[in-house]
Every structure is written in structure tokens, then in C-alpha cells.
Coordinates of C-alpha atoms and ligand atoms in Angstrom, one line a residue:
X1 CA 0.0 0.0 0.0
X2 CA 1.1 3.5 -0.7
X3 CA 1.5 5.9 1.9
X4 CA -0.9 9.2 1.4
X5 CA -0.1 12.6 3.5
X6 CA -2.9 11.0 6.0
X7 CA -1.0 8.0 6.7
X8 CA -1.1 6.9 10.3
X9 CA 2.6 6.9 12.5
X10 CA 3.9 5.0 15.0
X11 CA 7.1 3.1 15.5
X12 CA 10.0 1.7 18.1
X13 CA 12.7 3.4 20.0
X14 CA 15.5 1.3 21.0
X15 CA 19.4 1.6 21.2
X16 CA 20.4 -0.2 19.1
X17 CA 17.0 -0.7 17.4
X18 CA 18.7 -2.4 14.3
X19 CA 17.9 -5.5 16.4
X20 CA 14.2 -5.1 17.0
X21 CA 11.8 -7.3 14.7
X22 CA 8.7 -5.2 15.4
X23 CA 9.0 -3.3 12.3
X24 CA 9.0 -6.4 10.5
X25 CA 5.8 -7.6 12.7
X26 CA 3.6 -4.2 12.3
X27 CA 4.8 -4.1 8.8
X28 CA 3.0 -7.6 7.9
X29 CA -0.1 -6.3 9.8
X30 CA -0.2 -2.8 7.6
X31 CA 0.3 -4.6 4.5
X32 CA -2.6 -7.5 5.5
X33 CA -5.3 -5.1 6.8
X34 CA -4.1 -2.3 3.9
X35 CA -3.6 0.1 6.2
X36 CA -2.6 3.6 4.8
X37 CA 0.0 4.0 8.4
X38 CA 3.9 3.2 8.5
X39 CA 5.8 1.6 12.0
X40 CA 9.5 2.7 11.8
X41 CA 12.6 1.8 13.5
X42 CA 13.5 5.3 15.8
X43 CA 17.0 4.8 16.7
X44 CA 16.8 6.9 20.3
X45 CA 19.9 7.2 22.0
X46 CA 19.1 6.8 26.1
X47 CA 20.4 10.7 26.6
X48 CA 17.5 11.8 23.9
X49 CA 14.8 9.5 25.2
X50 CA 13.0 12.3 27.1
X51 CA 13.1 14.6 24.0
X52 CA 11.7 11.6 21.4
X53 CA 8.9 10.8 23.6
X54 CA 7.7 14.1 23.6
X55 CA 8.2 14.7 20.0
X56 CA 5.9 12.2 19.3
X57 CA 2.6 14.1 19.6
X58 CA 4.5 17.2 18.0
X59 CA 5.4 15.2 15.3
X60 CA 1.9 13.5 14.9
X61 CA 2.7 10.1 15.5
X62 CA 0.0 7.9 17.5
X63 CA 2.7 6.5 19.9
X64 CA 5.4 4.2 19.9
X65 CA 6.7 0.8 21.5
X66 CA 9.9 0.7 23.6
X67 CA 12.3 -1.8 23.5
X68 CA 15.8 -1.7 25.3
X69 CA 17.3 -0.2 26.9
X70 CA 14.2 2.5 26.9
X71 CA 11.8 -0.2 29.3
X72 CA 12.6 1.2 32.5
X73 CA 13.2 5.1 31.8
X74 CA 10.6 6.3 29.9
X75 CA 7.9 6.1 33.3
X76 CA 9.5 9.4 33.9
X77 CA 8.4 10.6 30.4
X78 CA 5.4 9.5 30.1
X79 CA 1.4 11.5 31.4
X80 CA 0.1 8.3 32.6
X81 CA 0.8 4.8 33.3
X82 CA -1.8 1.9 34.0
X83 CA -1.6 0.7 37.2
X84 CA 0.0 -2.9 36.3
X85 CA 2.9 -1.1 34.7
X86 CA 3.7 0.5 37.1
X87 CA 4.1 -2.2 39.7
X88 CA 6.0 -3.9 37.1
X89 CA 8.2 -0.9 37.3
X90 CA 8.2 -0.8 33.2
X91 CA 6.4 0.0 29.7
X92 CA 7.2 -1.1 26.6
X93 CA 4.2 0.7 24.4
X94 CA 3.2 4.7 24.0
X95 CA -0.3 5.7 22.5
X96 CA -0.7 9.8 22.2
X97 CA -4.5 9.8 23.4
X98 CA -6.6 13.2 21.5
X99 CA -5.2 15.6 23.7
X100 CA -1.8 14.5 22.9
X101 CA -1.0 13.6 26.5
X102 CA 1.4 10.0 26.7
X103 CA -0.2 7.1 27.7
X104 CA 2.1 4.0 28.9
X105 CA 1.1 0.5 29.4
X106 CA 3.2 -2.8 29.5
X107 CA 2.1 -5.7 26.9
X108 CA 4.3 -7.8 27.6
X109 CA 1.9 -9.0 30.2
X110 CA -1.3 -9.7 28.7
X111 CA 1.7 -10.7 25.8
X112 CA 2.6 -13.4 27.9
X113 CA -0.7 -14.9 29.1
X114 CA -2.1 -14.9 25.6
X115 CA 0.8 -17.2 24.5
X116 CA -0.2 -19.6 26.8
X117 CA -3.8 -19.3 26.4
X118 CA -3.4 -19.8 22.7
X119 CA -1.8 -23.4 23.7
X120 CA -5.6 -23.9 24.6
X121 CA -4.1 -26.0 27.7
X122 CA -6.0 -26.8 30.8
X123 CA -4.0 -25.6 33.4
X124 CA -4.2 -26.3 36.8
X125 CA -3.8 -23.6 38.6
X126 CA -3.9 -24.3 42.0
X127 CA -0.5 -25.6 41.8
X128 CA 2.1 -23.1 41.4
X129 CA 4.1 -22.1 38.8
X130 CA 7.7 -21.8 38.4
X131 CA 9.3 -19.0 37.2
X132 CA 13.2 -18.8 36.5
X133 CA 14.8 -15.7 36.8
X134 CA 14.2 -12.3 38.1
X135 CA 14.8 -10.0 35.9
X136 CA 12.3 -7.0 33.7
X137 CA 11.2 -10.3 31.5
X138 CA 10.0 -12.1 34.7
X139 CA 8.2 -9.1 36.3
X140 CA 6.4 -9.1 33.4
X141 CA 5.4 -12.9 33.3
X142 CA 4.9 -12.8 36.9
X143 CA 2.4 -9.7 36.9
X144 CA 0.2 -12.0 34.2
X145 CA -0.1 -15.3 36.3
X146 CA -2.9 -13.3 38.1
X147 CA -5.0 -13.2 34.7
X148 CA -4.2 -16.8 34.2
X149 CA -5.4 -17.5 37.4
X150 CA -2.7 -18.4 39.6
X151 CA -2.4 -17.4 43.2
X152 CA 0.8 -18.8 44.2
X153 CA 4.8 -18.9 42.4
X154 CA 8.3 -19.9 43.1
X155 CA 10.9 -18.1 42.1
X156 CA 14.8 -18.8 41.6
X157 CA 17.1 -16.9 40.6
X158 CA 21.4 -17.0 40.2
X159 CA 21.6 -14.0 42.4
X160 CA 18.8 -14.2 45.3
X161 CA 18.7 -10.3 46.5
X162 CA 17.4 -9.8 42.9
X163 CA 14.6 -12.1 43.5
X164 CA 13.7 -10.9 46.9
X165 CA 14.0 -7.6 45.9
X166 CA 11.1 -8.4 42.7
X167 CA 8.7 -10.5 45.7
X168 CA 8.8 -7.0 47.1
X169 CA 8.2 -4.8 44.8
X170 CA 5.9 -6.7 43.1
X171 CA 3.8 -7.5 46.4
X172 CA 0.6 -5.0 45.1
X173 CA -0.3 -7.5 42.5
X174 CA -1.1 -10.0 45.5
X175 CA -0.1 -13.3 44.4
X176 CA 1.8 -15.1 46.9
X177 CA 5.9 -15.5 45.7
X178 CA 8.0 -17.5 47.3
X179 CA 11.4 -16.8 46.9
X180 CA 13.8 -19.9 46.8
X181 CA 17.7 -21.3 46.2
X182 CA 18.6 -21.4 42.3
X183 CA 19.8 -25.1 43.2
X184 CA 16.7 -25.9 44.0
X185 CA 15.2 -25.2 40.9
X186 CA 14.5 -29.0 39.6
X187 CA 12.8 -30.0 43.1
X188 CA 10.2 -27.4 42.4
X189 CA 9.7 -28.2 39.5
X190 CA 7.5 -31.5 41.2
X191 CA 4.6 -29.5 42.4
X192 CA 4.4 -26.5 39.6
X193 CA 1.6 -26.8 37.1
X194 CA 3.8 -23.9 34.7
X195 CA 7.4 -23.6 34.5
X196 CA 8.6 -20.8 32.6
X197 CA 11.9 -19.5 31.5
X198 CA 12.9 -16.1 31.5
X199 CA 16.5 -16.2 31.6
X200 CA 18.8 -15.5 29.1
X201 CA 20.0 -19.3 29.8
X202 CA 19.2 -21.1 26.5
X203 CA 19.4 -18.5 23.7
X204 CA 22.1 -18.7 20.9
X205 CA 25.3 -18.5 22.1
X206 CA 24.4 -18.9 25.4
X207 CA 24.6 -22.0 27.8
X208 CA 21.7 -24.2 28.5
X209 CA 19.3 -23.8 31.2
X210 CA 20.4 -27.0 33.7
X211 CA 17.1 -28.1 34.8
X212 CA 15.9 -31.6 35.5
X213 CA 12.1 -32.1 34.3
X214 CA 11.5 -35.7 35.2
X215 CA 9.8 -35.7 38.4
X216 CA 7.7 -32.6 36.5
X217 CA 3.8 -33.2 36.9
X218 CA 2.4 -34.6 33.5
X219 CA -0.3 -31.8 32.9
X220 CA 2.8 -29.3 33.5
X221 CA 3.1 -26.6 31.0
X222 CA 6.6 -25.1 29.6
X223 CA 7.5 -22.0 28.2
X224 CA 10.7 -19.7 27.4
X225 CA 10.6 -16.3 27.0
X226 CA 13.7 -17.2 25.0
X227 CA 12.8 -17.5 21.1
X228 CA 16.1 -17.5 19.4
X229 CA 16.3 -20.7 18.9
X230 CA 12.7 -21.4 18.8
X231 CA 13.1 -24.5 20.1
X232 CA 15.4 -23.8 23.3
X233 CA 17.1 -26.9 25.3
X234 CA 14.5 -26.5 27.9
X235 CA 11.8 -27.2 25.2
X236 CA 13.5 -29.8 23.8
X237 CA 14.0 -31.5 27.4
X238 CA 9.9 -30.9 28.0
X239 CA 8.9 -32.2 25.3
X240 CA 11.2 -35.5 25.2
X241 CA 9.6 -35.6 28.9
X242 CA 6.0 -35.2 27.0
X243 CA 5.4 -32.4 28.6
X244 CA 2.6 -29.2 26.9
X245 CA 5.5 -26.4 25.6
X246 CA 5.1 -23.4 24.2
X247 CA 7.9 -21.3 22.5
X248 CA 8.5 -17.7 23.1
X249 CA 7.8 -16.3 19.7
X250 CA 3.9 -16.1 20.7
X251 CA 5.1 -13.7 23.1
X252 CA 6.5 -11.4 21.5
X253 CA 3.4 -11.4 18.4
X254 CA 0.8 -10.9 21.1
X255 CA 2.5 -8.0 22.6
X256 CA 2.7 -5.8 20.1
X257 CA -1.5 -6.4 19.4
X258 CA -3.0 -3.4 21.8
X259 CA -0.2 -1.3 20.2
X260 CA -1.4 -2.0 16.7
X261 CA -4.8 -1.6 17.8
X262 CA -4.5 2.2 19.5
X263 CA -2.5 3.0 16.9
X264 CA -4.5 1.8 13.6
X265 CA -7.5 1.3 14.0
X266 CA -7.7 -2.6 13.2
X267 CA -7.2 -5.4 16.4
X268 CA -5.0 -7.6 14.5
X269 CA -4.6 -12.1 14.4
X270 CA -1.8 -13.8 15.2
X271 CA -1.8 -16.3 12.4
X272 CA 0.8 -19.1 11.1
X273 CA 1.4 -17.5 8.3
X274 CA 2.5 -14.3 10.4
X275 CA 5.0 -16.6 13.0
X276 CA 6.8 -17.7 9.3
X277 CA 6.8 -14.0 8.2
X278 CA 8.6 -12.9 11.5
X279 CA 10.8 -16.5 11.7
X280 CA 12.1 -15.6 7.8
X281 CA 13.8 -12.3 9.3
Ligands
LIG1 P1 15.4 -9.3 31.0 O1 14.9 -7.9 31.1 O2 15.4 -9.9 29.7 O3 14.8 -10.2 32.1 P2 17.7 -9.0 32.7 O4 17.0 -8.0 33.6 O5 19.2 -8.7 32.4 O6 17.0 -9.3 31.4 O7 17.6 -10.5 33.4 C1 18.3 -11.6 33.0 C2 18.0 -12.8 33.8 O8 18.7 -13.9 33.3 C3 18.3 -12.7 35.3 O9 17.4 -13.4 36.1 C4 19.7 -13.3 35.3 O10 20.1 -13.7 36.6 P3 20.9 -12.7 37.6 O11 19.8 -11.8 38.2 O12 21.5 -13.6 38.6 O13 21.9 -11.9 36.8 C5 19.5 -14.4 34.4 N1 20.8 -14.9 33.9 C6 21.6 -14.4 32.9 N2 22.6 -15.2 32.7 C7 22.6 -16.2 33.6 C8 23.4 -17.4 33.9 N3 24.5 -17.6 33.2 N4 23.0 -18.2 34.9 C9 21.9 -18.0 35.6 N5 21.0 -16.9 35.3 C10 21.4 -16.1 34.4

């Protein structure tokens, strides 16, 4: 589709941004739906990240999505945050409501929890689940076990103040965490109903995560916020075991939907076809 002098704006600020595949994602969208709108890569250095945000409105774009290392800084530039965003202590998307004021939200969240609901699996959540790591990525996955209607999670993590210190920040959200040894990450793996990944353990060039999966319950679900490789070691491991897995790919499609959907007008599908589009990058 050609681009008239009414074409719709958004786009992603990150530094680097060379890295990000959302162009690639919101560009599939445009082109599906015919859209008359463009998403751009905005390479924002962190120094200029104030300035770009409020640009945006001057500028007319509708808003932008915020990728690293933008995540944690731009609550200070931003007119409002939603509540859940804020305990999470970051947003990754910008919509410039009528009166040009900044509105920030955090996908990733209800990114997360629609990855797993699209799995379509049953699960039981009145075990806990098991999340690995403590870093933005798991503040995010832990603020959406609420929504999938867990109560209760374990946490590990390599370096235990950081874990402590996300049970107490994220205490508003009332879920009970428990906070626990990083050895001791394949014992809980017995009673959790969802173990999930969010470690940089397992990507490309990176070592595996160690974690043992045979005493895991069989209606246990496993995921990785890790999508490069799709299939991670973990993955691999759960489904030799015969375990439900999801990949982390889902994650990152489902995100960027409210963003489309302020932005342009159109609410749009994750679909095969737009997992192979992303994957071809
Ligand atoms: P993100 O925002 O993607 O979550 P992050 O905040 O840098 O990134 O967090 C990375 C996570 O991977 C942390 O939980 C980190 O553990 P530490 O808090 O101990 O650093 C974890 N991680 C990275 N490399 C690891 C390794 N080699 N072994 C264990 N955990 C690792």
C-alpha cells in the first residue's frame, strides 16, 4: 500500500533498534489489513529519550513501542501509566490519546498470558508455577499469572537479592511469591503446574538452562521467553519428557496487538502465516 499525507505513524525506540523485529511484525499487519500507516525503526539514544517521547505528539505520530534499553526510563516521560505497569516498574508501548498527552502501558503482560492461552491447555492452577529468573522479563510474566489465574509462584534466581528484591516490589499485584535457592530449581519443578523460563539461559550463544524435568507433573506446562532458537534446550527437554510447551515467539506477536490496535485502528490475528513471516527475518 502507498502511503498518502494522511498515513497513520507509530514506530520503536531502542538503542540499538537495528535488532528489533517489530518493524517487520507491524509491517506484515499494515500490508494484510491495507492500512494507509507506517511503523518505523527510531533509533533513540538513552540521553535523547525524554526529547523523542515528547516529540511524538508534535510530530503526529500515534505512539510508539519501547524496546531496550528504553523499558525502565521512559515512566518518567510518560502522562500516565496503567496501574500494572507501574508495579512492574516498566512499559514497553506509547499511545498519544486526543489531547496529545502519553499514555504507557506494559504488553508484555497480557503478551505473555495470551501465548499460553493460545496453547488452549487446561491448566491447573492451583498448583504453582515456576518461574526462573528475576529480571524485567519475569516481572512481566509474573504480573500475568494473576490473569491466568494463579495465586501462588516460586521463584529462583542465580543472584537471590534480585529475587527478593522483585517478591517486594511486586507484592501490590497480591499473588503469593515464594522466593527460593537457584539449586533448587529441579525440586520445584514436582509441584508447579507452569514452568517458565525467563533467563537468558538457552538462547544462541548462550549456555543451556540445567534443569531436570523428570519428576515434573504430566499436565505441567513449559515455556521460554527465549525465542532464538525457537526450540530452546529446555523445550527440547519438555517435550522429550512429554510435557505441553510453548515457545516464546507467541510472546512477542501478542504484545505488540494493543499497540497495533490504538495506533491503527484494526485489532489484528496472530496467524501461522505471520509466526513464518517474523521467523524468515
Ligand atoms: P530481562 O529484562 O530480559 O529479564 P535481565 O534483567 O538482564 O533481562 O535479566 C536476565 C535474567 O537472566 C536474570 O534473572 C539473570 O540472573 P541474575 O539476576 O542472577 O543476573 C539471568 N541470567 C543471565 N545469565 C545467567 C546465567 N549464566 N546463569 C543464571 N542466570 C542467568
Amino acid at each position: 500500500m502507498m502511503l498518502s499525507g494522511k498515513a497513520k505513524l507509530a514506530g520503536v525506540m531502542g538503542w540499538p533498534v537495528s535488532h528489533s523485529r517489530s518493524p517487520r511484525l507491524h509491517g506484515y499487519w499494515l500490508a494484510q489489513y491495507g492500512i494507509d500507516g507506517a511503523y518505523v525503526p527510531l533509533a533513540v539514544a538513552p540521553e535523547n529519550l525524554k526529547d523523542a517521547l515528547a516529540a511524538l505528539p508534535k510530530i503526529g505520530f500515534r505512539g510508539c513501542n519501547l524496546t531496550i534499553p528504553h523499558k525502565e526510563a521512559a515512566l518518567d516521560y510518560v502522562n500516565t501509566i496503567d496501574e500494572t505497569a507501574r508495579v512492574v516498574g516498566a512499559i514497553n508501548t506509547v499511545v498519544v490519546d486526543d489531547a496529545g498527552a502519553l499514555r504507557g502501558s506494559n504488553t508484555d503482560i497480557e503478551g505473555f498470558a495470551q501465548n499460553i492461552r493460545s496453547t488452549g491447555h487446561m491448566l491447573d492452577a492451583s498448583h504453582p508455577a515456576l518461574v526462573i529468573g528475576a529480571g524485567g522479563a519475569a516481572r512481566a510474566v509474573i504480573a500475568a499469572l494473576k490473569s491466568l489465574g494463579f495465586t501462588r509462584a516460586a521463584i529462583v534466581n542465580r543472584t537471590p537479592e534480585r529475587a527478593k528484591a522483585l517478591a517486594k516490589d511486586l507484592a501490590p499485584l497480591a499473588l503469593t511469591l515464594d522466593v527460593h535457592a537457584w539449586d533448587r530449581r529441579s525440586d520445584l519443578v514436582k509441584d508447579a503446574s507452569l514452568v517458565v523460563n525467563t533467563t537468558s539461559l538457552g538462547m544462541n550463544g548462550a549456555p543451556p538452562l540445567a534443569l531436570d524435568l523428570a519428576a515434573a507433573r504430566d499436565d505441567a506446562l513449559v515455556t521460554d521467553i527465549v525465542y532464538a532458537p525457537l526450540e530452546t534446550p529446555l523445550l527440547q527437554a519438555a517435550r522429550a519428557r512429554g510435557l505441553a510447551c510453548v515457545d516464546g515467539l507467541g510472546m512477542l506477536l501478542h504484545q505488540a496487538r494493543p499497540g497495533f490496535r490504538a495506533w491503527f485502528g484494526v485489532d489484528p490475528e496472530v496467524t501461522p502465516a505471520l509466526r513464518a513471516h517474523v521467523l524468515k527475518d
